[in-house]
Coordinates of C-alpha atoms in Angstrom, one line a residue:
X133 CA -38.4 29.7 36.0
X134 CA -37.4 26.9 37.7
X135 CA -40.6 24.9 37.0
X136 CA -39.1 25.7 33.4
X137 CA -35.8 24.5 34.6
X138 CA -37.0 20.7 35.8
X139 CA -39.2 20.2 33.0
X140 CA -36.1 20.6 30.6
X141 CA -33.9 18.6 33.2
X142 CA -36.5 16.1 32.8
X143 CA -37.0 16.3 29.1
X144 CA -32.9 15.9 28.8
X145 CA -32.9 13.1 30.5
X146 CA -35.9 11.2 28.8
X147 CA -33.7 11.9 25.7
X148 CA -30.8 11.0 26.8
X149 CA -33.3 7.2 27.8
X150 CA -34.5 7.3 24.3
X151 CA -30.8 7.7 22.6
X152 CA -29.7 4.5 24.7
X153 CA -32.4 2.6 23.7
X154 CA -31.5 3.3 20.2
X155 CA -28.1 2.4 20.7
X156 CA -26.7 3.9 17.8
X157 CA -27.2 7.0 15.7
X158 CA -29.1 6.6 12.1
X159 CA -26.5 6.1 9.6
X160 CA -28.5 9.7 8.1
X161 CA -27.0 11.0 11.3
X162 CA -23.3 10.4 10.9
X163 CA -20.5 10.9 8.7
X164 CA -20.1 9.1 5.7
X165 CA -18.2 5.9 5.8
X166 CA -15.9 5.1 3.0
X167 CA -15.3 1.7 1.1
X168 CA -12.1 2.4 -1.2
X169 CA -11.7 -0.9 -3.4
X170 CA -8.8 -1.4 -5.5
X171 CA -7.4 -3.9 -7.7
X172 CA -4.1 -4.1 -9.0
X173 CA -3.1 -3.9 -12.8
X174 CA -7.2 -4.4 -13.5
X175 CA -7.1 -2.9 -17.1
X176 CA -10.3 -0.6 -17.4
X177 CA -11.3 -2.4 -20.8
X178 CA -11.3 -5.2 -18.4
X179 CA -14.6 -3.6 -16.9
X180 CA -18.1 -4.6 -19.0
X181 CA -19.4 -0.5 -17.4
X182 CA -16.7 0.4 -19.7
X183 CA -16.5 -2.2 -22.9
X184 CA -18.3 -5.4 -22.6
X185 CA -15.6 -6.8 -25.5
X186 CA -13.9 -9.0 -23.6
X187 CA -16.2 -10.0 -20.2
X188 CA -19.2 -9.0 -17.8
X189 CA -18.4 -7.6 -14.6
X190 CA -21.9 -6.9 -12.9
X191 CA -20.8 -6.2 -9.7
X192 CA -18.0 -3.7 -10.4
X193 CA -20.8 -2.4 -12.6
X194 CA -23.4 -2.0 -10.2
X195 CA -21.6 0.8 -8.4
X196 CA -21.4 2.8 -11.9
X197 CA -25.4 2.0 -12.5
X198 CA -25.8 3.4 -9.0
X199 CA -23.4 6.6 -9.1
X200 CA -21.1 7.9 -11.7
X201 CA -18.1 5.9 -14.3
X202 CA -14.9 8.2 -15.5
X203 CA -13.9 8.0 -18.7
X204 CA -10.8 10.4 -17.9
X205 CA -9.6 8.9 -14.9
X206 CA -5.5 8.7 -15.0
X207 CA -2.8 8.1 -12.7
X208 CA 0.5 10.0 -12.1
X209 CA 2.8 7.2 -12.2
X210 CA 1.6 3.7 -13.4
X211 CA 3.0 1.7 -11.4
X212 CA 2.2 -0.5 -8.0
X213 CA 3.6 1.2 -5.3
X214 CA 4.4 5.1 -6.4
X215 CA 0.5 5.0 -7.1
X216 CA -0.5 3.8 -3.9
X217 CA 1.6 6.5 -2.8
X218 CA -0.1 9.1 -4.1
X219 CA -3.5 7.6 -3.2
X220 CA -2.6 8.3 0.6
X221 CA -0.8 10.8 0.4
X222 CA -2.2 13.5 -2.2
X223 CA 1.3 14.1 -3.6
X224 CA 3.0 13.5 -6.7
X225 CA 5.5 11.3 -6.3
X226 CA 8.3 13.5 -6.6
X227 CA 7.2 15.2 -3.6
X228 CA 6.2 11.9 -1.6
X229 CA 9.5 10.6 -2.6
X230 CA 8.0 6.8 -3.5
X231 CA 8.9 7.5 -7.2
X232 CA 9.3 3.9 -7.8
X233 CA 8.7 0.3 -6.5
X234 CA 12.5 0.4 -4.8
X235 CA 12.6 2.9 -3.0
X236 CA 11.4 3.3 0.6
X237 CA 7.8 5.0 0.9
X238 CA 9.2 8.1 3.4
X239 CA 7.1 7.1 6.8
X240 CA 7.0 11.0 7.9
X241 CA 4.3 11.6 5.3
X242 CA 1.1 12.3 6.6
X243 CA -1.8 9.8 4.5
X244 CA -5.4 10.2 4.5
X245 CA -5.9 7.7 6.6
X246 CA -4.4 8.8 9.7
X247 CA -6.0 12.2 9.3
X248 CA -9.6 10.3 9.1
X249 CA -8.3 8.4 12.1
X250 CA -7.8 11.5 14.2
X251 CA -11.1 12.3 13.2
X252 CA -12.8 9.7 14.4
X253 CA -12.8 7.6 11.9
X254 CA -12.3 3.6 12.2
X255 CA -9.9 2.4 10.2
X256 CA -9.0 -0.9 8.4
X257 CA -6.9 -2.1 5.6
X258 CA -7.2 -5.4 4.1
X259 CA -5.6 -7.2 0.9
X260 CA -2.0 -6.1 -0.9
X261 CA -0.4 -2.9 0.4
X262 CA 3.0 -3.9 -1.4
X263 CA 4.8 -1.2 0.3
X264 CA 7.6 -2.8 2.7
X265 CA 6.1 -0.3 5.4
X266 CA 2.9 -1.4 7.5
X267 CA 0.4 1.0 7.0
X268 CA -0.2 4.5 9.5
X269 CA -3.5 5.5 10.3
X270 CA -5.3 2.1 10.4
X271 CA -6.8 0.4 13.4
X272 CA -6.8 -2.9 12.0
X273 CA -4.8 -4.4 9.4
X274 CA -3.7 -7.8 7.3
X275 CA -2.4 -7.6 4.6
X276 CA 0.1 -9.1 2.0
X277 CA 4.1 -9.8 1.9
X278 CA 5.2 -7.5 -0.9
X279 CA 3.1 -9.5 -4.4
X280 CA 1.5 -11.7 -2.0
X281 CA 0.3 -15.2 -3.2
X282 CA -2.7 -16.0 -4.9
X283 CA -2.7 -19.5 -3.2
X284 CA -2.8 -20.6 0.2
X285 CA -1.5 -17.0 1.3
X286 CA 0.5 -15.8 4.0
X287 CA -0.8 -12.0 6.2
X288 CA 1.2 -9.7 7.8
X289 CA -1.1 -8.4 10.7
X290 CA -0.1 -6.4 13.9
X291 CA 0.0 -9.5 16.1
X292 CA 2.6 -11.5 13.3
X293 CA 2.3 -13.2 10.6
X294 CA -0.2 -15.7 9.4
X295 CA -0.9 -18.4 6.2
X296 CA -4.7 -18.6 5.5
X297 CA -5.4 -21.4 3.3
X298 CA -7.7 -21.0 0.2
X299 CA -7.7 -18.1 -2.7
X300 CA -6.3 -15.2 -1.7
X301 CA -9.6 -12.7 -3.3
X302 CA -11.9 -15.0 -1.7
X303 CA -9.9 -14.2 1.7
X304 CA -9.4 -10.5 1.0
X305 CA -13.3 -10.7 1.6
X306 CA -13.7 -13.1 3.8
X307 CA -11.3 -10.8 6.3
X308 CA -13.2 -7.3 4.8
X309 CA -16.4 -9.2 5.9
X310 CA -15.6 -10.4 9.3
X311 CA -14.2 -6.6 10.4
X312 CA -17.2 -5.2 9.3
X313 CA -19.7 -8.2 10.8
X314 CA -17.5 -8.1 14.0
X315 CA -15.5 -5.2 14.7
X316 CA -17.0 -2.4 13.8
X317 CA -17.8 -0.1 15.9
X318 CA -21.5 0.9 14.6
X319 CA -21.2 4.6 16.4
X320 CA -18.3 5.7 14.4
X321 CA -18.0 6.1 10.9
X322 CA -15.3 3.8 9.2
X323 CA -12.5 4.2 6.4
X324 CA -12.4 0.6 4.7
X325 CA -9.0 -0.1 2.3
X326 CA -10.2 -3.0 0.7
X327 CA -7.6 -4.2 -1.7
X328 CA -7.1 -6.9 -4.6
X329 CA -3.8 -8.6 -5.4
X330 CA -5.7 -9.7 -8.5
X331 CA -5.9 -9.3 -11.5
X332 CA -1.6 -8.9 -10.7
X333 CA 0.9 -11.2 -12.8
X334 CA 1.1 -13.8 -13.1
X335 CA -2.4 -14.1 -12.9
X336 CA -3.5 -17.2 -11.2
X337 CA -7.2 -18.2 -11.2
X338 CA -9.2 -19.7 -8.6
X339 CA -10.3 -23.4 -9.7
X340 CA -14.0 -22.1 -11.0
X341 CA -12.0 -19.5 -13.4
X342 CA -9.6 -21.9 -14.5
X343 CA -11.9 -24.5 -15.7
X344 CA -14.0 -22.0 -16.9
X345 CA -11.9 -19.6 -18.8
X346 CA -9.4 -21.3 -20.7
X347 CA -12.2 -23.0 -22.6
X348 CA -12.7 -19.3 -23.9
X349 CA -11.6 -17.1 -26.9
X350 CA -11.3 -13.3 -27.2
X351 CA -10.9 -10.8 -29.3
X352 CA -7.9 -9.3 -30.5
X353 CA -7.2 -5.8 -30.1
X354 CA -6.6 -3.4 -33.0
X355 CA -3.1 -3.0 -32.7
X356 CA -1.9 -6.0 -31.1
X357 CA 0.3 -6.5 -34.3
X358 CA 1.7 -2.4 -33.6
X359 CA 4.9 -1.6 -35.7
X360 CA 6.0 1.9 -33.8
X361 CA 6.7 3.2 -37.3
X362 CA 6.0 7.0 -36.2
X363 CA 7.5 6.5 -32.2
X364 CA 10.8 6.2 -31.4
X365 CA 13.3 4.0 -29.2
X366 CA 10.9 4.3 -25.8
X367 CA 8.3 2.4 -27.4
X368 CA 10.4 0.1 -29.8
X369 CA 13.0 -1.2 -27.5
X370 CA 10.2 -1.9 -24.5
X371 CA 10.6 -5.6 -22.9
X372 CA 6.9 -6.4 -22.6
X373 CA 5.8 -7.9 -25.8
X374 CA 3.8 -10.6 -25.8
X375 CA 5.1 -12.3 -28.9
X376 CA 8.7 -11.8 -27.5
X377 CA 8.4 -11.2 -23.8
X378 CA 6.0 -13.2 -22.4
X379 CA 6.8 -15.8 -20.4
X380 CA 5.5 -20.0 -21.8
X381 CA 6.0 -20.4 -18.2
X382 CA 5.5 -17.9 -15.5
X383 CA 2.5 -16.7 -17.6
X384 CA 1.3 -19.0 -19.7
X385 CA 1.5 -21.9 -17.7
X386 CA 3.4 -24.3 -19.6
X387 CA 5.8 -27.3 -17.4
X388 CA 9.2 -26.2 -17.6
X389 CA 10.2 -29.5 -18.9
X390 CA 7.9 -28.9 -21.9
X391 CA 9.7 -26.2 -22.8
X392 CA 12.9 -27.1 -22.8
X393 CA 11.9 -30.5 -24.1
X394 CA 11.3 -27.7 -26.9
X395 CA 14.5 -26.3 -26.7
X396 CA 12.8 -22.9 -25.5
X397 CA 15.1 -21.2 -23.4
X398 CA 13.4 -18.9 -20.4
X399 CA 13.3 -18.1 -17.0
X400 CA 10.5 -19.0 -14.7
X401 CA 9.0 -18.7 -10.9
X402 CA 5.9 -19.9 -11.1
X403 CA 6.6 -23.0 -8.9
X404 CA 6.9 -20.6 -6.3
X405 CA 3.4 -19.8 -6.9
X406 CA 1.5 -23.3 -7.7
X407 CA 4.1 -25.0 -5.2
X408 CA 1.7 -23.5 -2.5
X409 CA -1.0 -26.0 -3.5
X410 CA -1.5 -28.8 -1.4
X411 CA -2.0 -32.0 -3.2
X412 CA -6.1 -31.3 -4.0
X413 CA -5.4 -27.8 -4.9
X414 CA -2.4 -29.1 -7.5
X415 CA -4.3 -31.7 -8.9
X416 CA -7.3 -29.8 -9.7
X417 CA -4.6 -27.5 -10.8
X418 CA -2.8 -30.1 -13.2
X419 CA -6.2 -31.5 -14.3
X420 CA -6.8 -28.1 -16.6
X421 CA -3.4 -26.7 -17.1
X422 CA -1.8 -30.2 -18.2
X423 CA -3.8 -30.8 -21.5
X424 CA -3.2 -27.4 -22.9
X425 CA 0.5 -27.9 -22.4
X426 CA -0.4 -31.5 -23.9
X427 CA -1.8 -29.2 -27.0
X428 CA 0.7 -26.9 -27.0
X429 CA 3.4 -29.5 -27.9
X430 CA 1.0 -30.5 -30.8
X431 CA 0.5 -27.0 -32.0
X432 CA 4.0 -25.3 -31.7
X433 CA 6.1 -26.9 -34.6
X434 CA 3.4 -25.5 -36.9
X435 CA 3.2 -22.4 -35.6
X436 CA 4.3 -18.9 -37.2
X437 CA 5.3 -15.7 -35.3
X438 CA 1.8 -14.4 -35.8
X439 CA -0.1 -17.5 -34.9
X440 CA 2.6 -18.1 -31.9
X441 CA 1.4 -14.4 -30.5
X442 CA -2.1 -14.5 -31.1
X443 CA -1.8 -18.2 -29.0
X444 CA -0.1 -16.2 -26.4
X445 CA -2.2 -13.5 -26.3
X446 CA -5.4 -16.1 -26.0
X447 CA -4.0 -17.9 -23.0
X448 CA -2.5 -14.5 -21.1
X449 CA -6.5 -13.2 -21.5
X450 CA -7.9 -16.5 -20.1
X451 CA -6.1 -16.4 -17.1
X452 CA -6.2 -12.2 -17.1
X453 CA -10.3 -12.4 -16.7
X454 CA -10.3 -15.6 -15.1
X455 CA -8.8 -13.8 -11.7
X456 CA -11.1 -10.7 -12.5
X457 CA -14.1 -13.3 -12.4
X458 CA -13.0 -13.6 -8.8
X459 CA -12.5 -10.1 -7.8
X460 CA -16.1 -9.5 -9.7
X461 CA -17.3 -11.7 -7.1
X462 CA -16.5 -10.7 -4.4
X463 CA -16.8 -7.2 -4.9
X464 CA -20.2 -7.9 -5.0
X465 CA -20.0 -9.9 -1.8
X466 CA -19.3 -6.6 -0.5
X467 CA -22.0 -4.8 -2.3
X468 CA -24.6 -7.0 -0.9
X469 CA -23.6 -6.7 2.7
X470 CA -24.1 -2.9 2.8
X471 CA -27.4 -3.1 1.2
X472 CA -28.8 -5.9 3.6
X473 CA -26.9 -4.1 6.8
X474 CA -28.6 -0.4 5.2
X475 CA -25.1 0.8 5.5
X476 CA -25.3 1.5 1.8
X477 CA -27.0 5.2 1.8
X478 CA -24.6 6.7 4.1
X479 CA -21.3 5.0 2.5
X480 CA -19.3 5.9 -0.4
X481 CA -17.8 3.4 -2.5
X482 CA -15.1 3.4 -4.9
X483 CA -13.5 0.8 -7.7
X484 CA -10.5 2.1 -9.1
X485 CA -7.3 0.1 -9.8
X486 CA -3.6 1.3 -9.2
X487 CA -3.5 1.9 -12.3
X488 CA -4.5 0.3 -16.0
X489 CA -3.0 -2.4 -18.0
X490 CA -2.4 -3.4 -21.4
X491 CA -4.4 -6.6 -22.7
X492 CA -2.8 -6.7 -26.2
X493 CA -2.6 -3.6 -27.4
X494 CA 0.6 -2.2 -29.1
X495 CA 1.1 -5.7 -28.7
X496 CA 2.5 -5.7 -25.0
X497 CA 1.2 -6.5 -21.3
X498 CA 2.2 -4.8 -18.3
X499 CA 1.6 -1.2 -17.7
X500 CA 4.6 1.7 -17.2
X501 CA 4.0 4.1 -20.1
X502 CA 1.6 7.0 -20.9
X503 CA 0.2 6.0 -23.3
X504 CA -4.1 5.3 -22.6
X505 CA -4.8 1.7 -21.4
X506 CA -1.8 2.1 -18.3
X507 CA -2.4 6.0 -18.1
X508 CA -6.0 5.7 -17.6
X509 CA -7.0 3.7 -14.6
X510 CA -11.4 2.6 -14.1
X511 CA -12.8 4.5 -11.4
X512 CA -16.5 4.1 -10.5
X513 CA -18.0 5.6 -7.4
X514 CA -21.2 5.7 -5.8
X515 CA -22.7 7.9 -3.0
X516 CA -27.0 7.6 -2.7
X517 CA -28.6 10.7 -2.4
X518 CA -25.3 12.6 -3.0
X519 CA -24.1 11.4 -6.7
X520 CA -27.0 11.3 -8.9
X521 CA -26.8 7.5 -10.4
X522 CA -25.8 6.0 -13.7
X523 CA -23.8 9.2 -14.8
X524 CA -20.9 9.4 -16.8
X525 CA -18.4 12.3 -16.3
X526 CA -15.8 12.8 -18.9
X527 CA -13.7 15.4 -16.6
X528 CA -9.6 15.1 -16.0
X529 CA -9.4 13.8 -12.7
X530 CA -6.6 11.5 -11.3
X531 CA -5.7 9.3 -8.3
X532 CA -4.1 12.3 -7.0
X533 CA -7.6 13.5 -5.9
X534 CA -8.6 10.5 -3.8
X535 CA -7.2 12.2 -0.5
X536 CA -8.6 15.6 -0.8
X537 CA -12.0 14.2 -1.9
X538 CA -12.3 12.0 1.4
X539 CA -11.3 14.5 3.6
X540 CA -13.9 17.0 2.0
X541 CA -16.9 14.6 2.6
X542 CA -15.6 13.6 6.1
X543 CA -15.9 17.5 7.1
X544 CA -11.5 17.5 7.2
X545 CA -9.4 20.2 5.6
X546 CA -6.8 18.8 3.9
X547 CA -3.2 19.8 4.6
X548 CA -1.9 22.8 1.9
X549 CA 0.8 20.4 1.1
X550 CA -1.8 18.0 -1.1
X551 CA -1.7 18.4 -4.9
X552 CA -5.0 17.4 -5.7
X553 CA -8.4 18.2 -6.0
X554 CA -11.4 16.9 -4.2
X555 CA -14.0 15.7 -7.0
X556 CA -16.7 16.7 -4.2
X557 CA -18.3 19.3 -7.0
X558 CA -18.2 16.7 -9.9
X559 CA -20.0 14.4 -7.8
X560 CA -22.7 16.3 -6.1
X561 CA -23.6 18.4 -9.5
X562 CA -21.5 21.4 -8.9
X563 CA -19.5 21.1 -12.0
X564 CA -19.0 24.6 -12.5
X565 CA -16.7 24.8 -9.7
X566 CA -14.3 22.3 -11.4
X567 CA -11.6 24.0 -13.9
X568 CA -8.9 21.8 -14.6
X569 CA -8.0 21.2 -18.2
X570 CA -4.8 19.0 -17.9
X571 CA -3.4 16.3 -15.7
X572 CA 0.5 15.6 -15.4
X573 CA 2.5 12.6 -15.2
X574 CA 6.1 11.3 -14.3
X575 CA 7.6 7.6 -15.0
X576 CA 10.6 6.9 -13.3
X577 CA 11.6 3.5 -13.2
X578 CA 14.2 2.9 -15.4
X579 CA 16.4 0.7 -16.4
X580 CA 14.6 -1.6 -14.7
X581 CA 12.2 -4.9 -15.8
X582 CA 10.3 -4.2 -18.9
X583 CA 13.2 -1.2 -19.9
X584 CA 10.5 1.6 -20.5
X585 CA 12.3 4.2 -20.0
X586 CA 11.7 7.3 -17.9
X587 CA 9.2 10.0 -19.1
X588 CA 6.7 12.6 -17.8
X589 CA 4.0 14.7 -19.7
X590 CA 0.5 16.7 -19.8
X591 CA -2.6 15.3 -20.9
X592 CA -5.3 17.4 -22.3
X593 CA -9.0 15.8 -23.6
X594 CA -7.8 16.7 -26.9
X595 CA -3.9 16.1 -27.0
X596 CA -0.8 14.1 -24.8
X597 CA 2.6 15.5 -24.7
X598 CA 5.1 13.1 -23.8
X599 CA 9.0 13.4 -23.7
X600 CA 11.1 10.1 -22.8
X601 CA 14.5 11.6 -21.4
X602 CA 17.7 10.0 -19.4
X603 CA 19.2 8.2 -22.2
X604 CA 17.2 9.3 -24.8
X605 CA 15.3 12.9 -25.7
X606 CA 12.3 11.7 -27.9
X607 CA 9.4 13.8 -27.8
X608 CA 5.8 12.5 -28.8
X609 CA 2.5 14.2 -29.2
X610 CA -1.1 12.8 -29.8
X611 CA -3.8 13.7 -31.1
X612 CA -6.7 11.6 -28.9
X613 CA -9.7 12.7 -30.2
X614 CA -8.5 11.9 -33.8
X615 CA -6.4 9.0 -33.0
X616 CA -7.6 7.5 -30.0
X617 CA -5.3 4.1 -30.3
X618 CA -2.0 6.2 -30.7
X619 CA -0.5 4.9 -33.0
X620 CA 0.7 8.2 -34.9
X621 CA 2.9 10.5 -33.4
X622 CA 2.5 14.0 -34.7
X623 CA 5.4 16.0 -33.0
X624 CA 7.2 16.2 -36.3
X625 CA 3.8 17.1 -38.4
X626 CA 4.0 20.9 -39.4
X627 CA 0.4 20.7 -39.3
X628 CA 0.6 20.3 -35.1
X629 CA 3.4 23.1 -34.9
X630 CA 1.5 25.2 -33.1
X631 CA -0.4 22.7 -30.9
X632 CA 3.3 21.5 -30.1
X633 CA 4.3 25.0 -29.3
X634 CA 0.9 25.2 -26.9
X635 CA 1.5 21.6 -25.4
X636 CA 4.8 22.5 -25.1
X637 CA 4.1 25.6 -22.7
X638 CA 1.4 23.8 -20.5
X639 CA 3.9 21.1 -19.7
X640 CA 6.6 24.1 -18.6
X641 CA 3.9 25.6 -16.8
X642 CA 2.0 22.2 -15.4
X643 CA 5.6 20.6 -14.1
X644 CA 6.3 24.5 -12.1
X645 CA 2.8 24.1 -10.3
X646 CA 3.1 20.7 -9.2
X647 CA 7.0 21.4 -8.3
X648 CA 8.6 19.0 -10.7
X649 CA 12.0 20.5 -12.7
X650 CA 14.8 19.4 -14.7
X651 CA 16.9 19.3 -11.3
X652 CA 14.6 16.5 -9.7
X653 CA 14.7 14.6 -12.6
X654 CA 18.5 14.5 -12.4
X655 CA 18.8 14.1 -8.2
X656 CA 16.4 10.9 -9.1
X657 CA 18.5 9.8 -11.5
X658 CA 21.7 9.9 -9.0
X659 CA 19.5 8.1 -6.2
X660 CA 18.3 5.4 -8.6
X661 CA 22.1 4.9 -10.0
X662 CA 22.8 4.5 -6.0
X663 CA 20.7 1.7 -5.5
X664 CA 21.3 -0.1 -8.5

């Protein structure tokens, strides 16, 4: 017995020899890491995994040729900071309380992150937060002031502030890179935010975009010329057209003096943004931008409302792609890094955006309402050996699952108090375990920029319920398998009363289980009247 005893004394400790030579564990042995990438107001028609219309994003693409694309991916509120809200928190944003972007994100909710930190998880956030809080949970962190810059931009990070000169999606890598070739500690598994101010307005290229893309044309979307003949006051008295709303200088990059010289009469802020440049910067800058407003001047006298748009519309999508170009890039910067350090088999990684975006369509930019191209946000994830690749999964899922579905594959239970739902089954091939059939959503900030006003609803795969309140009680219903652009509102069609009367129900019953009620909607009202 004790011969048995030394032998296993010895053994232990030839082991424990063999382990220290190794130095670390196998990335087979440990938990998964997690890269979460995100990009802000990235349109998922933007994507070429999704419609190849308008651009080729191969990167962003690879991770859907290597794991699975959603074509039913939504968020819960579309718009910058309530959605990031969500994402860490697992909670709707009446219940998180960030129900727009002014007020305060409460700092006593608990976020993924710092659940994956107590885990033992290494943490680090890089790229826009745009929260006014610096974020829990995270070992290491810079990231942007509010917006951010594109140029030349300034980091908050936990030992102050600094300005790192270049393009700020080139730096949001540059910093993702360095942490992970530098600081990582290769015996934990790691929880990597990296985040994308781009493509965000007012979408400022880097100098290879620029030249490149506004030498380009695009197509125009079906209903860029929309007349909301069957929709009522929400969608008709919106302020983000692009005929009427779109700024010749913040957005499309016209000299103020032009425009005026014009007798135009706007507002404009984009020498806060291009004053950043130092004298190279602004005359590369100046070389491309100053003949088209050379051009313009030329063209504009001639011009008719529907040529003026379709102008607009042609320079808002060559600087739109142009900054995707960039984050296309990078992402695949990224990409590369995991595969040559064989990280990539043992990490999950995610592209989603906060939320979508519209390029055109219904005639307007910006994001806010429910209708599809700000309601549905890309998300593309892969996972080898876990998510079978190339897939596409047509399920309701939302950003409200992001948590739960982390905490899942890190081996965490997720705290009662999170809404969502891990898509754990969808991706590992246990669909039968996944039975929801409609996803809710809530719009709060109003009146505000862009005037949409407030609104929530239930989306089904065959039908959207919406009803716009405060000011207003207009109720709209869609049918999206038969009118997929929604452009026809069938509330009032006797042929949809019962489908209305069904809808109707779900939405009673969907706001109950997510705790949202007539009397929120009002105490949000009354808190949103107080800060205004």
């Amino acid at each position: 017995m004790k011969l048995i005893n030394h032998l296993a004394v010895i053994g232990s400790i030839f082991l424990f020899i063999g382990c220290k030579d190794k130095h670390v564990l196998k990335e087979s042995e440990k938990k998964p890491n997690i890269v979460f990438i995100m990009s802000d107001d990235h349109a998922y028609q933007a994507i070429s995994a999704y419609d190849d219309k308008l651009m080729q994003t191969p990167n962003i693409d690879r991770i859907a040729n290597e794991g699975v694309l959603f074509t039913n991916a939504s968020v819960t509120n579309s718009i910058c900071a309530p959605s990031r809200a969500v994402i860490l928190t697992g909670k709707h944003s009446h219940i998180n309380g960030k129900i727009d972007n002014l007020s305060k994100f409460d700092t006593t909710n608990v976020t993924f992150p710092q659940i994956l930190q107590k885990a033992g998880y290494q943490t680090a956030m890089f790229g826009k937060l745009h929260f006014g809080n610096n974020p829990k949970g995270f070992d290491e962190f810079k990231i942007l002031p509010g917006q951010g810059s594109y140029y030349n931009p300034r980091f908050i990070t936990q030992k102050g502030d600094t300005i790192i000169k270049g393009y700020v999606t080139d730096i949001t890598t540059d910093l993702t890179l360095d942490w992970m070739k530098n600081r990582r500690d290769p015996n934990k598994p790691f929880l990597l935010m990296y985040l994308h101010k781009a493509p965000h307005r007012a979408w400022l290229p880097n100098k290879k975009y620029y030249t490149e893309f506004t030498k380009k044309t695009f197509p125009l979307p079906e209903t860029l010329f929309d007349d909301y003949k069957t929709r009522g006051e929400a969608a008709k008295t919106a302020e983000m057209g692009v005929f009427k709303h779109m700024s010749l200088i913040n957005d499309v990059k016209l000299r103020p003096e032009t425009v005026k010289e014009l007798g135009i009469k706007e507002w404009s802020h984009l020498g806060q943004s291009i004053g950043r440049l130092d004298s190279v910067q602004r005359a590369n800058w100046d070389a491309v931008y100053n003949p088209i407003d050379e051009d313009f001047k030329k063209r504009y006298p001639t011009m008719n409302d529907s040529t003026f748009t379709v102008w607009k519309y042609q320079r808002y999508m060559q600087d739109y792609l142009g900054t995707i170009a960039s984050v296309d890039d990078n992402v695949g910067r990224v990409l590369d890094y995991l595969d040559e350090e064989k990280l990539a088999d043992n990490t999950m990684v995610i592209y989603t955006s906060d939320q979508g975006f519209y390029l055109g369509e219904h005639g307007w930019f910006d994001k806010r309402f429910m209708y599809n191209e700000s309601f549905k946000t890309p998300l593309l994830i892969k996972w080898p050996n876990k998510i079978k690749a190339g897939i596409t999964e047509d399920e309701m899922v939302q950003n409200l699952d992001f948590a739960q579905t982390f905490l899942e594959i890190a081996g965490v239970k997720a705290p009662e108090e999170m809404q969502g739902e891990s898509l754990v089954p969808l991706l590992t091939g246990k669909k039968e375990a996944w039975d929801r059939e409609a996803v809710y959503y809530h719009y709060y900030e109003y009146p505000a920029e862009h005037a949409v006003k407030r609104h929530y609803g239930i989306a089904t795969k065959e039908f959207k319920l919406i009803h716009f309140y405060h000011d207003v009680n207009e109720w709209e219903l869609y049918d999206s398998k038969n009118d997929p652009t929604e452009v026809n509102n069938v509330y009032n069609d006797p042929n949809y009363a019962d489908v209305v009367k069904e809808m109707t129900k779900k939405l009673k019953d969907i706001r109950e289980k997510y705790k949202d009620s007539e009397t929120l909607d009002n105490h949000y009202i009354e808190l949103y009247n107080k800060k205004k």
